[in-house]
Short mmCIF file of C-alpha atoms in Angstrom, two decimals:
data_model
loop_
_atom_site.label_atom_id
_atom_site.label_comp_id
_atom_site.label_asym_id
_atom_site.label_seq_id
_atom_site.Cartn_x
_atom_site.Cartn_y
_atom_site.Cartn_z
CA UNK A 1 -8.52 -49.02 -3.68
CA UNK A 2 -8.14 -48.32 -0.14
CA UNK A 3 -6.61 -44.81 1.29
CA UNK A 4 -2.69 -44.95 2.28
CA UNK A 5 -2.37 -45.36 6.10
CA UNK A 6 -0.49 -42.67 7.47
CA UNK A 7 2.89 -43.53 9.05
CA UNK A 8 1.91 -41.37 12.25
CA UNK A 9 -1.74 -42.17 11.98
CA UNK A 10 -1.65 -45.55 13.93
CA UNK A 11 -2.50 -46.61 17.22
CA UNK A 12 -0.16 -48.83 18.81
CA UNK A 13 -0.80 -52.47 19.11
CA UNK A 14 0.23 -55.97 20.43
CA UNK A 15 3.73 -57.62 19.38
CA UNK A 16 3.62 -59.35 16.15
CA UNK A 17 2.44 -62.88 15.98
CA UNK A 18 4.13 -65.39 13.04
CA UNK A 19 3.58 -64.45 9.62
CA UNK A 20 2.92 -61.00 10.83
CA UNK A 21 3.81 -59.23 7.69
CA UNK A 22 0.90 -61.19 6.11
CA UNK A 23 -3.01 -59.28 6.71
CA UNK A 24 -4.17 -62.29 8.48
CA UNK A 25 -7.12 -60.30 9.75
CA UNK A 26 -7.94 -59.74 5.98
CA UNK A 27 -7.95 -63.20 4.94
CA UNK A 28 -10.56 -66.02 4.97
CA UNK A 29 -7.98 -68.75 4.68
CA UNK A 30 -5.31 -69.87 7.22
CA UNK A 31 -3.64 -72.19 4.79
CA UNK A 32 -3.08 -69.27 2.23
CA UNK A 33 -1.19 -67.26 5.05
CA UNK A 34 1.31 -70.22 6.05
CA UNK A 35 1.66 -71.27 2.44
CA UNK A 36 2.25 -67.79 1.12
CA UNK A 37 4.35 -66.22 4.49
CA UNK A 38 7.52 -64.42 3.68
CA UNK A 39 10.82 -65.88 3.98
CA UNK A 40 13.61 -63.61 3.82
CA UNK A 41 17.02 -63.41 4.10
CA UNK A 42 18.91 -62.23 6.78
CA UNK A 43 20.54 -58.37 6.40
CA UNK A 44 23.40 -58.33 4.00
CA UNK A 45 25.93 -55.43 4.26
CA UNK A 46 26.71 -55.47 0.49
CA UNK A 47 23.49 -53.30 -0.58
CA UNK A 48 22.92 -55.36 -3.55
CA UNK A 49 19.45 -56.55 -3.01
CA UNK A 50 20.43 -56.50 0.60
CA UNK A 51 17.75 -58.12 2.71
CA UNK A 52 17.39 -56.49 6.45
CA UNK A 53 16.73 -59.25 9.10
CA UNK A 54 13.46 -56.77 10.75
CA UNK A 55 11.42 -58.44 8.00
CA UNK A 56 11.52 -61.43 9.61
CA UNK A 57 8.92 -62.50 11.35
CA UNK A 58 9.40 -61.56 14.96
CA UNK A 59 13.04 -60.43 14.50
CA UNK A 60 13.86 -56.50 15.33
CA UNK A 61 9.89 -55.85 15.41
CA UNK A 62 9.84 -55.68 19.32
CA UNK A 63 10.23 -57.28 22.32
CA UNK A 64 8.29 -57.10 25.19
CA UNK A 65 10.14 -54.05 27.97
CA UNK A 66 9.67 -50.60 29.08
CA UNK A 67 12.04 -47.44 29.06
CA UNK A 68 14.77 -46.59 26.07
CA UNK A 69 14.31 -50.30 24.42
CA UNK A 70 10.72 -49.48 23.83
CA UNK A 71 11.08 -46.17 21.86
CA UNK A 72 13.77 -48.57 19.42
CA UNK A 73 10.39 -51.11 18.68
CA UNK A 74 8.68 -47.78 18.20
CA UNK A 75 10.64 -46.02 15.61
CA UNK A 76 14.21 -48.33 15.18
CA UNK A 77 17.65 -46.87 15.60
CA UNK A 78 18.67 -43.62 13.79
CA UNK A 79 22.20 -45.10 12.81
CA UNK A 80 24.08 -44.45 8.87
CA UNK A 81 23.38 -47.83 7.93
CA UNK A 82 19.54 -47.34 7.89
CA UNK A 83 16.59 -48.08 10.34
CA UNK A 84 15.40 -51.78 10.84
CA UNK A 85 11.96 -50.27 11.99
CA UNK A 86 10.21 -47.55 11.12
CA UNK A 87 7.02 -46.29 13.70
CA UNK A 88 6.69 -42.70 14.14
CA UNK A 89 3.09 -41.85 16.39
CA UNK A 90 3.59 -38.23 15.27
CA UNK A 91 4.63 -35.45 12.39
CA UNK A 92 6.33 -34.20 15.27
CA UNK A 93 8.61 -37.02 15.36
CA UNK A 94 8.67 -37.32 11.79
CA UNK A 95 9.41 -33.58 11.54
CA UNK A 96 12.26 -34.08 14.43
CA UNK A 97 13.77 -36.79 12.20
CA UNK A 98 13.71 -35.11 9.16
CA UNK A 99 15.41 -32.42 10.67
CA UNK A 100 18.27 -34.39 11.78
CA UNK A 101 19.20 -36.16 8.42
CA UNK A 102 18.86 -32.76 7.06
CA UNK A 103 21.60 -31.49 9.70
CA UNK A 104 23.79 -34.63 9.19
CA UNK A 105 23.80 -34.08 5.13
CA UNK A 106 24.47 -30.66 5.47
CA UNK A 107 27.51 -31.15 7.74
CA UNK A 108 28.51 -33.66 4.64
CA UNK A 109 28.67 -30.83 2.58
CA UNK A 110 25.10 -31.14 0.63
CA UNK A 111 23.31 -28.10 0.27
CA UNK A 112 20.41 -28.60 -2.53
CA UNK A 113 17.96 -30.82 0.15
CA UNK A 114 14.57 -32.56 -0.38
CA UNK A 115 12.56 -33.86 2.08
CA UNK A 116 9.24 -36.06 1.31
CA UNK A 117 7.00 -37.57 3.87
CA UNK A 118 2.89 -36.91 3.75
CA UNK A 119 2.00 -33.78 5.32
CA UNK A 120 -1.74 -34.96 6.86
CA UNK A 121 -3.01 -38.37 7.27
CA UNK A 122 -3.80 -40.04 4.66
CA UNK A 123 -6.66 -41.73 6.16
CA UNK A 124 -9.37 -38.95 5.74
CA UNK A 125 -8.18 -37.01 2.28
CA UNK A 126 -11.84 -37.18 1.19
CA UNK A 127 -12.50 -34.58 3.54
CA UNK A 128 -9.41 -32.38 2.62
CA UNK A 129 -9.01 -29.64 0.85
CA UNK A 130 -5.86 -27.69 -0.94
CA UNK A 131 -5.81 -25.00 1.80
CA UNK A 132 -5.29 -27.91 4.60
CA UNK A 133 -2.42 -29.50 2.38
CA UNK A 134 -0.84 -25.56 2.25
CA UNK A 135 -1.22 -24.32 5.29
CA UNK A 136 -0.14 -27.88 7.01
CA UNK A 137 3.20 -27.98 4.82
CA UNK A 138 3.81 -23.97 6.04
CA UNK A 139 3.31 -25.02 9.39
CA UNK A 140 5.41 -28.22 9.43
CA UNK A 141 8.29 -26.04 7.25
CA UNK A 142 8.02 -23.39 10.59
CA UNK A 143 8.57 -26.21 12.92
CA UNK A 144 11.57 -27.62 10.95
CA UNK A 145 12.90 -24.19 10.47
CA UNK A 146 12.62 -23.49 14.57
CA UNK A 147 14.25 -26.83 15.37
CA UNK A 148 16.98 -26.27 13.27
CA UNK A 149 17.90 -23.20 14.30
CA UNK A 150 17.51 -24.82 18.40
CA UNK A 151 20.20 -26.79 16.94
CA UNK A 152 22.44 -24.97 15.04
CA UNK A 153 21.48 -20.79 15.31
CA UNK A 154 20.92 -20.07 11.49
CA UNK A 155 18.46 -17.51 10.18
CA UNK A 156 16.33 -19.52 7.98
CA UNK A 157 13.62 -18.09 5.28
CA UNK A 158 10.69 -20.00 4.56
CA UNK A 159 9.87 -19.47 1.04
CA UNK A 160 5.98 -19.65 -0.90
CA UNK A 161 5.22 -19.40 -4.05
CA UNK A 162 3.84 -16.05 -5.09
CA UNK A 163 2.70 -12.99 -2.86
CA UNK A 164 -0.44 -13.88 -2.92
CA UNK A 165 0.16 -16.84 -0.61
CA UNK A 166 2.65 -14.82 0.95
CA UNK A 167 0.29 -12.66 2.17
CA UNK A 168 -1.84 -15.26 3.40
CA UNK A 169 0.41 -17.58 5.00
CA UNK A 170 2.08 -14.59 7.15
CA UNK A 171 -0.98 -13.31 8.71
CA UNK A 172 -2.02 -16.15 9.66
CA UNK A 173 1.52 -17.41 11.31
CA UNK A 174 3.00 -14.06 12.26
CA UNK A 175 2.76 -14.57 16.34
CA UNK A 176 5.15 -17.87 15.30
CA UNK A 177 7.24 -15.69 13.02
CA UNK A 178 7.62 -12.76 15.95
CA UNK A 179 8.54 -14.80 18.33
CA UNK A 180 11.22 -15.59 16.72
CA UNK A 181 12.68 -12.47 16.95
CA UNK A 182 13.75 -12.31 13.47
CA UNK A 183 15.78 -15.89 13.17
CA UNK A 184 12.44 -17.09 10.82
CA UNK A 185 11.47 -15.16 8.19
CA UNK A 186 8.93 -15.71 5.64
CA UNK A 187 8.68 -14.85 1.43
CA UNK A 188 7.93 -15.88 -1.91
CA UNK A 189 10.24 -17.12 -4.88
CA UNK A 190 9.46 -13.98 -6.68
CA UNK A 191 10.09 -11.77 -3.90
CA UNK A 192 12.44 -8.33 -5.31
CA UNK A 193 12.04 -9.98 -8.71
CA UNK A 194 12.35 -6.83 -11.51
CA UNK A 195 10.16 -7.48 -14.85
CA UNK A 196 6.59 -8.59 -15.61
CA UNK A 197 6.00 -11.60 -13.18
CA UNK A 198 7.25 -9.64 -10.39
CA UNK A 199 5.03 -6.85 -10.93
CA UNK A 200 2.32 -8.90 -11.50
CA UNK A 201 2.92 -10.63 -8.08
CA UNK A 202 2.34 -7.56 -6.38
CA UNK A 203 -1.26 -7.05 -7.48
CA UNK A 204 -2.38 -9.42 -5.58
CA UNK A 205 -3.31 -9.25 -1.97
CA UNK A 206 -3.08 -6.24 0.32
CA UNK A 207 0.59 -6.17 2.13
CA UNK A 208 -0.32 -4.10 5.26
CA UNK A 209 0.24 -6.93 7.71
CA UNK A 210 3.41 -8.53 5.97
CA UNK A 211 6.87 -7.40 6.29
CA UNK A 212 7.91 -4.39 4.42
CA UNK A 213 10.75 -5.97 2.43
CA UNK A 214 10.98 -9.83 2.69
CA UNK A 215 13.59 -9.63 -0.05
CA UNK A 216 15.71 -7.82 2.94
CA UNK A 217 15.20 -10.84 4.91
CA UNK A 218 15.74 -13.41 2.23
CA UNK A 219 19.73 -11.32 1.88
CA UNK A 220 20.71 -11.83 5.68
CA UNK A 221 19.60 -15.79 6.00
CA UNK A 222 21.50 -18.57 6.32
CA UNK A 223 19.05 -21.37 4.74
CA UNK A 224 15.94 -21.42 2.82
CA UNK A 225 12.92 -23.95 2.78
CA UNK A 226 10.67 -24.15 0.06
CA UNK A 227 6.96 -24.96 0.67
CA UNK A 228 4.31 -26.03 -1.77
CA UNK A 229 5.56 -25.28 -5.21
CA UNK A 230 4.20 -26.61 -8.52
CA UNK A 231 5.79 -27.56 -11.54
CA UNK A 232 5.66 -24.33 -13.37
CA UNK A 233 7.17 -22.78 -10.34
CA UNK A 234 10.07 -25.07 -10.32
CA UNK A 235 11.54 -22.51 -12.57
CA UNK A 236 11.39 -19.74 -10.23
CA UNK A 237 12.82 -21.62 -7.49
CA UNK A 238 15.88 -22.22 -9.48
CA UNK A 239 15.99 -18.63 -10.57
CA UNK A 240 15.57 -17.86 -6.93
CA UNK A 241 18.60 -19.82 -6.05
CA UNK A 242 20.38 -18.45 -8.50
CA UNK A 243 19.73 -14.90 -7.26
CA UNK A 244 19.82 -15.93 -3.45
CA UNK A 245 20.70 -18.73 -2.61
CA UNK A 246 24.22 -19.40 -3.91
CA UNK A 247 26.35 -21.95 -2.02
CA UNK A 248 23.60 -21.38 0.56
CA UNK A 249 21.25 -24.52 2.13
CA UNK A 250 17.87 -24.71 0.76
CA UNK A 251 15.38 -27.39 1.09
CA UNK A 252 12.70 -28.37 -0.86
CA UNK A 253 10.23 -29.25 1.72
CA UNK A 254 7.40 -31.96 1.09
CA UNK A 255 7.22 -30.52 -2.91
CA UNK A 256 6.53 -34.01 -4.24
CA UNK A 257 8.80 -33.76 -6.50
CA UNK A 258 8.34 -37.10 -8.21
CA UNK A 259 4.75 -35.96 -9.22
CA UNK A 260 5.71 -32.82 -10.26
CA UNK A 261 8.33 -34.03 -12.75
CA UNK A 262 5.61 -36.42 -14.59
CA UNK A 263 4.39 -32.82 -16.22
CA UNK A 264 7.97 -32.12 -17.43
CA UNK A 265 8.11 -31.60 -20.81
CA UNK A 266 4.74 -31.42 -21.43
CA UNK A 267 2.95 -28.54 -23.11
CA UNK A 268 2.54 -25.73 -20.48
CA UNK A 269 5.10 -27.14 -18.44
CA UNK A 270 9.30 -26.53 -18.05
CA UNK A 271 10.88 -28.77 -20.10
CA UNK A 272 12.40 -31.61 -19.05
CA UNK A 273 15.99 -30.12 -18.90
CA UNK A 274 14.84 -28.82 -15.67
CA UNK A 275 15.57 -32.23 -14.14
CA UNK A 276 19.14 -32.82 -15.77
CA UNK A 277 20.40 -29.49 -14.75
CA UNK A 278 18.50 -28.46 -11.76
CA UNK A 279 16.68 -30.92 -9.79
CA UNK A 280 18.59 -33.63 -10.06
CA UNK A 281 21.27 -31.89 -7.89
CA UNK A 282 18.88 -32.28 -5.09
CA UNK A 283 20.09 -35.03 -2.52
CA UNK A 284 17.00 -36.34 -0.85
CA UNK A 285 17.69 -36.43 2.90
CA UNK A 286 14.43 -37.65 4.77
CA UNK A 287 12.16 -39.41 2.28
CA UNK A 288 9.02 -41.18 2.75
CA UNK A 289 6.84 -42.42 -0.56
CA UNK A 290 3.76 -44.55 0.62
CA UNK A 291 2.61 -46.99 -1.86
CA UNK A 292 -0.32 -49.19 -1.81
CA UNK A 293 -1.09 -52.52 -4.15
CA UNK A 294 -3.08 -55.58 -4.28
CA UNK A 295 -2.77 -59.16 -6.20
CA UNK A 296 -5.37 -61.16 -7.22
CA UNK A 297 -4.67 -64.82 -6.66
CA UNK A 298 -6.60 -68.17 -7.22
CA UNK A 299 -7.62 -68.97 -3.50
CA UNK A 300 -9.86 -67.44 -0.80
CA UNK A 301 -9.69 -64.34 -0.09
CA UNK A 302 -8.79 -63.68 -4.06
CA UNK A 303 -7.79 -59.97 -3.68
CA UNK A 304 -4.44 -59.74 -1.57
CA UNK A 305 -4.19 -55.66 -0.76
CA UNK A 306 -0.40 -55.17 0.87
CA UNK A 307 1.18 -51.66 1.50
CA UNK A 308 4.71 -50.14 2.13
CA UNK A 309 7.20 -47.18 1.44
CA UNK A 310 9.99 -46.13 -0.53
CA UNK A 311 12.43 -44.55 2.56
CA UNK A 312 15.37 -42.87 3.05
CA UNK A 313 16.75 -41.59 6.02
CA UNK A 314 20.67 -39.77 5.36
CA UNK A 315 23.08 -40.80 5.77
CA UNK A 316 21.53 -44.26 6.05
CA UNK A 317 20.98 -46.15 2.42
CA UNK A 318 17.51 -46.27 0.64
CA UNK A 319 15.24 -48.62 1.65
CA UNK A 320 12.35 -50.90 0.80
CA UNK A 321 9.37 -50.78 4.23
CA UNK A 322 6.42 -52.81 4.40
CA UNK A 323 3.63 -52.04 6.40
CA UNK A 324 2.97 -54.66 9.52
CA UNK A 325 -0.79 -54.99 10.40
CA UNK A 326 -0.05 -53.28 13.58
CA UNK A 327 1.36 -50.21 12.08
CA UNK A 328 5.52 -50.80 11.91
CA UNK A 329 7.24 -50.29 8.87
CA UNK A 330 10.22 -52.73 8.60
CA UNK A 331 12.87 -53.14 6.30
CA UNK A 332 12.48 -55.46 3.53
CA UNK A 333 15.73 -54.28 1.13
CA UNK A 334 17.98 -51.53 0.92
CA UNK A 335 20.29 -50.29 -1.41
CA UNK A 336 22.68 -47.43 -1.82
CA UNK A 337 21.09 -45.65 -4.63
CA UNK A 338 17.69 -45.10 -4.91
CA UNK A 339 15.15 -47.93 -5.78
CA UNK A 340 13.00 -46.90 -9.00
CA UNK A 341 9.09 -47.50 -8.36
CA UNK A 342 9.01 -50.07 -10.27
CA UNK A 343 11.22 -52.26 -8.33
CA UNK A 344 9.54 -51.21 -4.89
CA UNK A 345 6.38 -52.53 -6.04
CA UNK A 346 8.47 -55.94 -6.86
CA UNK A 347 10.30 -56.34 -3.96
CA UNK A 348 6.92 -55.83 -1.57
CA UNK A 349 5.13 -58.23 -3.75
CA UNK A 350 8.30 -60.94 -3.38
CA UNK A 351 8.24 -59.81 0.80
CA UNK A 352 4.56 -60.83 0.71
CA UNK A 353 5.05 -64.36 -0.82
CA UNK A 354 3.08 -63.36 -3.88
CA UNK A 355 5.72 -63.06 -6.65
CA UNK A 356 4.26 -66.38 -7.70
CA UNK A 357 4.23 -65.55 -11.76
CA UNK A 358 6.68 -67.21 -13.72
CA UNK A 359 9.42 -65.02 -15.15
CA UNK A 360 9.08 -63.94 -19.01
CA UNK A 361 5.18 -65.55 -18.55
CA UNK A 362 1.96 -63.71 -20.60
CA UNK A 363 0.80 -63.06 -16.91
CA UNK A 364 3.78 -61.44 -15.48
CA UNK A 365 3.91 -59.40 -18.23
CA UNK A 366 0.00 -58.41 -18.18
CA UNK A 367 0.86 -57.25 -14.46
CA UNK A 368 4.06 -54.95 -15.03
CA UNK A 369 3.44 -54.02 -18.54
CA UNK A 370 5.95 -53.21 -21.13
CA UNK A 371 7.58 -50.18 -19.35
CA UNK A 372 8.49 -50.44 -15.22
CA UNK A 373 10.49 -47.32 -15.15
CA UNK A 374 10.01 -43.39 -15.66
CA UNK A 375 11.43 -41.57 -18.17
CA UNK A 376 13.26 -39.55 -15.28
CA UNK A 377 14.81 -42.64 -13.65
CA UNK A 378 15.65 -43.73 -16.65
CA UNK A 379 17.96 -40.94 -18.12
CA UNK A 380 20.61 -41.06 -16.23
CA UNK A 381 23.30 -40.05 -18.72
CA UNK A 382 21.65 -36.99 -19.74
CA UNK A 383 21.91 -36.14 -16.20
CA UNK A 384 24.13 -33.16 -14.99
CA UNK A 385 24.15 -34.59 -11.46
CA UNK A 386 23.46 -38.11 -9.95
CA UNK A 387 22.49 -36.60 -6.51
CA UNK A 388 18.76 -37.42 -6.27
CA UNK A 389 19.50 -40.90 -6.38
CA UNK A 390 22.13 -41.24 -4.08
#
């Protein structure tokens, strides 16, 4: 299986040519591409199954022209009814749009935020590490945290996990955080925490270089963002929100949460109340979920490989992407509430021409099993809020 391409790790390329949602480059026969090429609907308003017309074949992908109409072929329009195209060159404009649907659902009233979207390119994570993944999510979480208060002039406290990291992460931003001049401040989700756990935070790592009381700091903010978190510390964030947070904003910034509750409920782990009561009150503002899949079929080239993401952009609806050769995501479907994983996979497999199994057939079922759904996605009456999939 092939890495994930990176939505900002592409070089831009020449307008799409017919059937360019099909990897002609990756194929051996030309028949197979004009027998197999997608056909789609044109966009339907009523967000059930709702088709969007950029997955057609030369239609919203770009025109030839220069100035403004060129950076809507780059990236698409940032309007509430979703983007056509999606074709960011940067995290920097990834982190810039992020930071406005975060804005816009906050002036809606939401205050529990998640935002997804790969910290690094995906394209070399052989050579990664888990320090690279850390210290690139603190530094992207700074950058959101300095835009938004650009925009808007809140005090915002970027949150770790434990002291240990604490300590780490603040020496090694603290010219960012002091140029601030106190509007970005930095802690941990156990920060002024009274008992065991908080004690046993403090062992670790020497404080000289950190700020003498970043529960002080955590008090006077306006927001929060919280930065690489695992499962077992899903607990303490909620704790921490409890304690600080309130009615506050807080973001939970590039946890991957969906990973995170696959070890819900298992034995180690928070139980799997967590997500009924806590996380599921978390309205995901910018989200990005890369997948990646291939097909085996009966004619040259045999393996069919075809990529895409699960997006959401607030106030705009969820949405289907598919991955163009040259980079572009476009919009294949879109719905208001959130498409399970199972259905994603479907509807890029059915954009690609290749949903050629015959409903209720041995083979369709030997491809998407018994089961197409999570146990998360599917328990949504036990569910004290229905905000994640909105």
């Amino acid at each position: 299986m092939q890495t994930q391409p990176c939505l900002c790790d592409q070089t831009k390329s020449s307008l799409p040519r017919p059937h360019a949602l099909l990897p002609i480059s990756r194929l051996n026969s030309h028949r197979f591409a004009k027998q197999h090429a997608p056909r789609l609907s044109s966009r339907n308003r009523s967000y059930t199954g709702a088709r969007c017309t950029s997955a057609q074949p030369g239609v919203g992908a770009g025109t030839s022209s220069s100035g403004p109409q060129q950076e809507v072929n780059r990236r698409g329009p940032i309007v509430s009814d979703g983007r056509d195209v999606y074709w960011p060159q940067s995290f920097k404009e990834i982190t810039e749009d992020a930071v406005k649907a975060v804005i816009a659902a906050i002036e809606k009233g939401h205050n529990r935020l998640e935002v997804e979207f790969p910290p690094l390119p995906t394209s070399d994570t052989n050579s990664r590490t888990s320090d690279d993944y850390i210290d690139a999510n603190v530094r992207l979480g700074l950058s959101a945290a300095g835009m938004i208060n650009a925009i808007n002039g809140k005090r915002i406290h970027l949150l770790v996990p434990d002291r240990a990291e604490y300590v780490r992460s603040y020496k090694m931003f603290k010219p960012s955080l002091d140029l601030s001049d106190g509007m970005l401040t930095m802690g941990y989700l156990t920060e002024g925490r009274k008992g065991f756990m908080g004690g046993v935070s403090k062992l670790f790592g020497n404080n000289e270089n950190a700020v003498a009381s970043p529960g002080e700091a955590a008090a006077k903010a306006d927001m929060y963002i919280c930065v690489n978190a695992s499962t077992v510390e899903l607990v303490d964030i909620e704790k921490y929100v409890a304690e600080y947070v309130a009615d506050k904003p807080i973001v939970l910034w590039n946890l991957e949460l969906d990973t995170l509750r696959a070890d819900l409920g298992l034995l180690g782990f928070p139980k799997k109340d967590l997500q009924y009561r806590f996380l599921s009150s978390f309205l995901p503002a910018f989200y990005i979920r890369q997948r990646e899949y291939s097909k085996s079929v009966a004619v040259a080239p045999y393996i069919m490989n075809y990529a895409g993401a699960l997006f959401r952009e607030f106030p705009g609806p969820w949405q289907v992407m598919l991955r163009q050769d040259n980079g572009r995501y476009v919009c294949v479907a879109e719905d208001k509430q959130r498409h399970p994983l199972g259905v994603v996979k479907q509807t890029l497999m059915q954009a690609m021409g290749l949903d050629t199994d015959k409903k209720g057939s041995p083979m369709a079922f030997f491809r998407t099993g018994y089961k197409t759904t999570t146990w998360w996605e599917d328990a949504s009456e036990l569910e004290n809020f229905d905000t994640w999939r909105s």
